[in-house]
Amino acid sequence: MNSDEKEDCECAPPQAETSSAGGADREHEEPEIENPEASRMKRAAAKHLIERYYHQLTEGCGNESCSNSWCASSVGFSRMDNNEAAVKALELYKVNAKLCDPHPSKKGTASTYQESSAHSNSACSNKKMNHKDIHSVRDNFKDVNYLTEEKVYEILDTCGEKEDYSPLIRVIGRVFSSAEGLVQSFRRSKPHTKEELKSLQGKDEDKDEDEKEAAASSTTAMEEDSPTSSSSSRLGECSSGENDVQKLAPDEVSVDIEAVRRVYERLLSNDKIEAAFLNALVYLSPNVECDLTYHNVYSRDPNYLNLFVIVMENSNLHSPEYLEIALPQFCKAMSKLPLAAQAKLARLWSHYSAEQIRRMVETFQQLITYKVISNEFNSRNLVNDDDAVVAATKCLKIVYYANVLGGDLDMEHNEEEDEEPIPESSDLTLQELLGEERRNKKGPRVDPLETELGIRTSDCRRPLIPFEEFVNEPLNEVLEMDKDYTFFKVETENKFSFMTCPFILNAVTKNLGLYYDNRIRMYSERRITVLYSLVQGQQLNPYLRLKVRRDHIIDDALVRLEMIAMENPADLKKQLYVEFEGEQGVDEGGVSKEFFQLVVEEIFNPDIGMFTYDEHTKLFWFNPSSFENEGQYTLIGIVLGLAIYNNCILDVHFPMVVYRKLMGKKGTFRDLADANPVLYQSLKELLEYEGSVEEDMMITFQISHTDLFGNALMYDLRENGDKIPVTNENRKEFVAQYSEYILNKSVEKQFKAFRRGFHMVTNESPLKYLFRAEEIELLICGSRNLDFLALEETTEYDGGYNRDSRIIKEFWETLHSFGEEQKRLFLQFTTGTDRAPVGGLGKLKMIIAKNGPDTDRLPTSHTCFNVLLLPEYNSKEKLRERLLKAITYAKGFGML
């Protein structure tokens, strides 16, 4: 083969032309060995050789008759695991051992140099073709090391004329497999304008002619300024890149995203060209991962982020061809991005449209689901150890925060922190001595990316796409939550916890994680109490004991809780143990459930006057003119916190704004929609009124409202508000201040006391970290949807009953025939609460056990364990009569 033919075939792998880290060829390295840049290039070349040895040891060259003893394709080669292969690759590099050339049969595998070699072999084998026809085409493009939109179209047109797309495939393989080539590609000549950002969002469909002309002139400028060859020196390119970065805003990159989209749209319709993107990504990803892990490349050139932006614009990433190798490797590389780079990506993607965000979410979700379904994960083979699932979840987190940033944000209305810190336990010194120092004493953990972006999930009123689309149900089904919680608490680098990405978990899974956290904290408090009693000789009291009289439950419970809150708040984190005076029930959970229900019924009784009740919405709100002191509201907050801490569901009816306020956000006009819909509608009509507000409505900045006793109370929203008319110009201010008064100022003392009590119990809990406001409502109140068919599916049987027993069939027929109220009474009788747990009745593990033959005795239950003891009545009519009597007159506990 002559020199021209050798040059034409380009049998050397792409890495010989450009290194993965953006290096130059060997001829440029030699004279500058002492230069730090040249030294880095040398390391990159060494890294590439080691990678080739590694792939040779793990995958082989593809030649079945290979004679290289250090190639996996050779006969008699002893297979080795990845760690052994990595060590051996380093040894082979040191002794300059033989390297195989990739065999043509390796096309389509994960070898990092397959695409180039496959094309090389193809070119070599077809050298008898009309050399003159293709030589000039390839000569034109062999030096193209980065791309612009115009260059792609030029190559595409040339290939179309010759009906030979191999030059374009080779250029794509070379550029898209090279980090430097991809970083330099599709650069724009100037930062995005506001109009261009709108086009990224896909929302600005009706652009005027001026904007079109501006876009056209921008494209023309880029054509003139963009070089068409790689003749410029790398130093010049890097300095140019640095200048670009200096001009960019925090949510901008130097790549022309619209140009990238247009190029993908043109090219992805061709199957051969699409394969080039796939193979190039397989080659690119390991090198990028290495650059980010060991070479700190992003801090030296922030434009490195461009390659992730370009690759993620590929709309075929979620296709099956990518799921096996290419996408997992790319996710691993992206997960290595430093925090600042992740934040920049999130800010950039926040300008994308909902459809574009959804496409990226579906890409990562499809990979996670594919890996979960194609593997058998269990307690021995944890999903936490699957690198692809973990990496895709970390990438999904970036998109999640882009979804939050791009949504409807409310960054301003934040509740003030408690002025007095919640007192720590007096046992703290002893805990430190015993190695039990509390974690998170400064409050619950916060996600680092959340801190970097300066945003919280609770700041988002409405995301670009619903939060529910980030939940992956197959992952939730295989996740071993006890193990995952352990990794979450230990915070080791080599073990990933999905609790650090709570957006991917459903409420049931997160609730289980919270349950483990609460139980472990209870056991810790119990152990500390035992050790304290041994050291100081105090009376052993490992539980939070409440002994109450049923007819004085509020007085007894709240007085006891008040004493504990004042003396030692840490006792609130002990396991609750309730005893009703004069009753024999032993509290294994069921007595506590009834205790909470009775307390809630008393507290929210309108006659007491602590809360007002809206007949229209069926919701309670804090009474701004209540005669009760702040301590009473603190105790109510404690009761709510205890219910969560002890996994009890409460029949509480608050508007959503209460839970948002507990998460640290103030109420605004929008919260009036469910808190006070009548007032909301009135204010909305005021804002939309087209006439003269001042002349037609004659409203001032003084408002009136009635207290619990019907007395009219006046309040000035501004100083001398009765003299300031509401006009078309200041009506927005009037509405905002009116809402602020109703939802925040008028109940400020009551709510602060309530929140303080709630935080006394939950301040060390991951509650805020794991749950959104609507999920906390579900956690406290349970599900309002009672699906008794789901309950029937999950119910278990004992004592001789089974699903096909006559009495069981008649029981379910009877229960399904009950009305809504009777069904709630049955739930109350059997489980201690008339609400479904998080996840619905299908998550309730109820047991129906045989309690003897036919008898006149009523059915009984163990509410602690959700067990119904059902005699084998001889008729369906008797079953119905006995069951109705039991659930209607059930109150109190006794020993059977």
Coordinates of N, CA, C and O in Angstrom, one line a residue, residues 40 42 51 97 162 221 269 365 459 547 610 629 638 653 660 837 842 863:
R40 N 0.7 17.0 30.3 CA -0.6 16.5 30.4 C -1.0 15.6 29.2 O -1.7 14.6 29.4
K42 N 1.0 13.9 27.5 CA 1.7 12.6 27.6 C 0.9 11.7 28.5 O 0.8 10.5 28.2
E51 N -6.0 2.0 28.6 CA -7.4 1.6 28.3 C -7.5 0.6 27.2 O -8.3 -0.3 27.3
A97 N 3.9 -4.3 26.1 CA 3.4 -5.6 25.5 C 2.7 -5.3 24.2 O 2.3 -4.2 23.8
K162 N -22.1 12.4 -4.1 CA -21.4 11.1 -4.4 C -22.1 9.9 -4.0 O -21.6 8.8 -4.3
A221 N -22.8 36.0 10.8 CA -21.6 36.4 11.5 C -20.9 35.1 11.9 O -19.6 35.1 11.9
S269 N -32.1 10.9 10.9 CA -33.0 10.1 10.1 C -32.3 9.1 9.2 O -32.9 8.2 8.7
Q365 N -35.0 7.8 33.0 CA -36.0 6.9 33.6 C -36.0 5.6 32.8 O -36.1 4.5 33.4
D459 N -39.8 26.2 47.2 CA -39.9 27.5 46.5 C -40.7 27.4 45.2 O -41.1 28.4 44.7
K547 N -50.5 8.7 80.9 CA -51.7 8.1 81.6 C -52.8 9.1 81.6 O -52.7 10.1 82.3
M610 N -60.1 27.3 69.6 CA -58.7 27.5 69.2 C -58.6 27.5 67.6 O -57.7 28.1 67.1
N629 N -53.6 30.6 75.3 CA -52.3 31.1 75.2 C -51.5 30.3 74.2 O -51.9 29.3 73.7
I638 N -46.9 19.8 69.1 CA -46.3 18.6 69.6 C -47.1 17.3 69.3 O -46.5 16.3 68.8
H653 N -58.0 18.4 59.4 CA -58.4 19.0 58.1 C -57.9 20.4 58.0 O -58.6 21.4 58.4
R660 N -47.4 24.1 53.9 CA -46.4 25.0 53.2 C -45.7 25.9 54.3 O -44.5 26.1 54.2
P837 N -53.7 4.3 55.1 CA -52.3 4.8 55.3 C -51.8 5.3 54.0 O -52.4 5.3 52.9
G842 N -54.5 -0.7 50.1 CA -53.7 -1.8 49.6 C -52.4 -2.0 50.4 O -51.8 -3.1 50.4
T863 N -56.4 -3.7 67.4 CA -56.1 -2.6 66.6 C -54.6 -2.3 66.5 O -54.1 -1.7 65.5

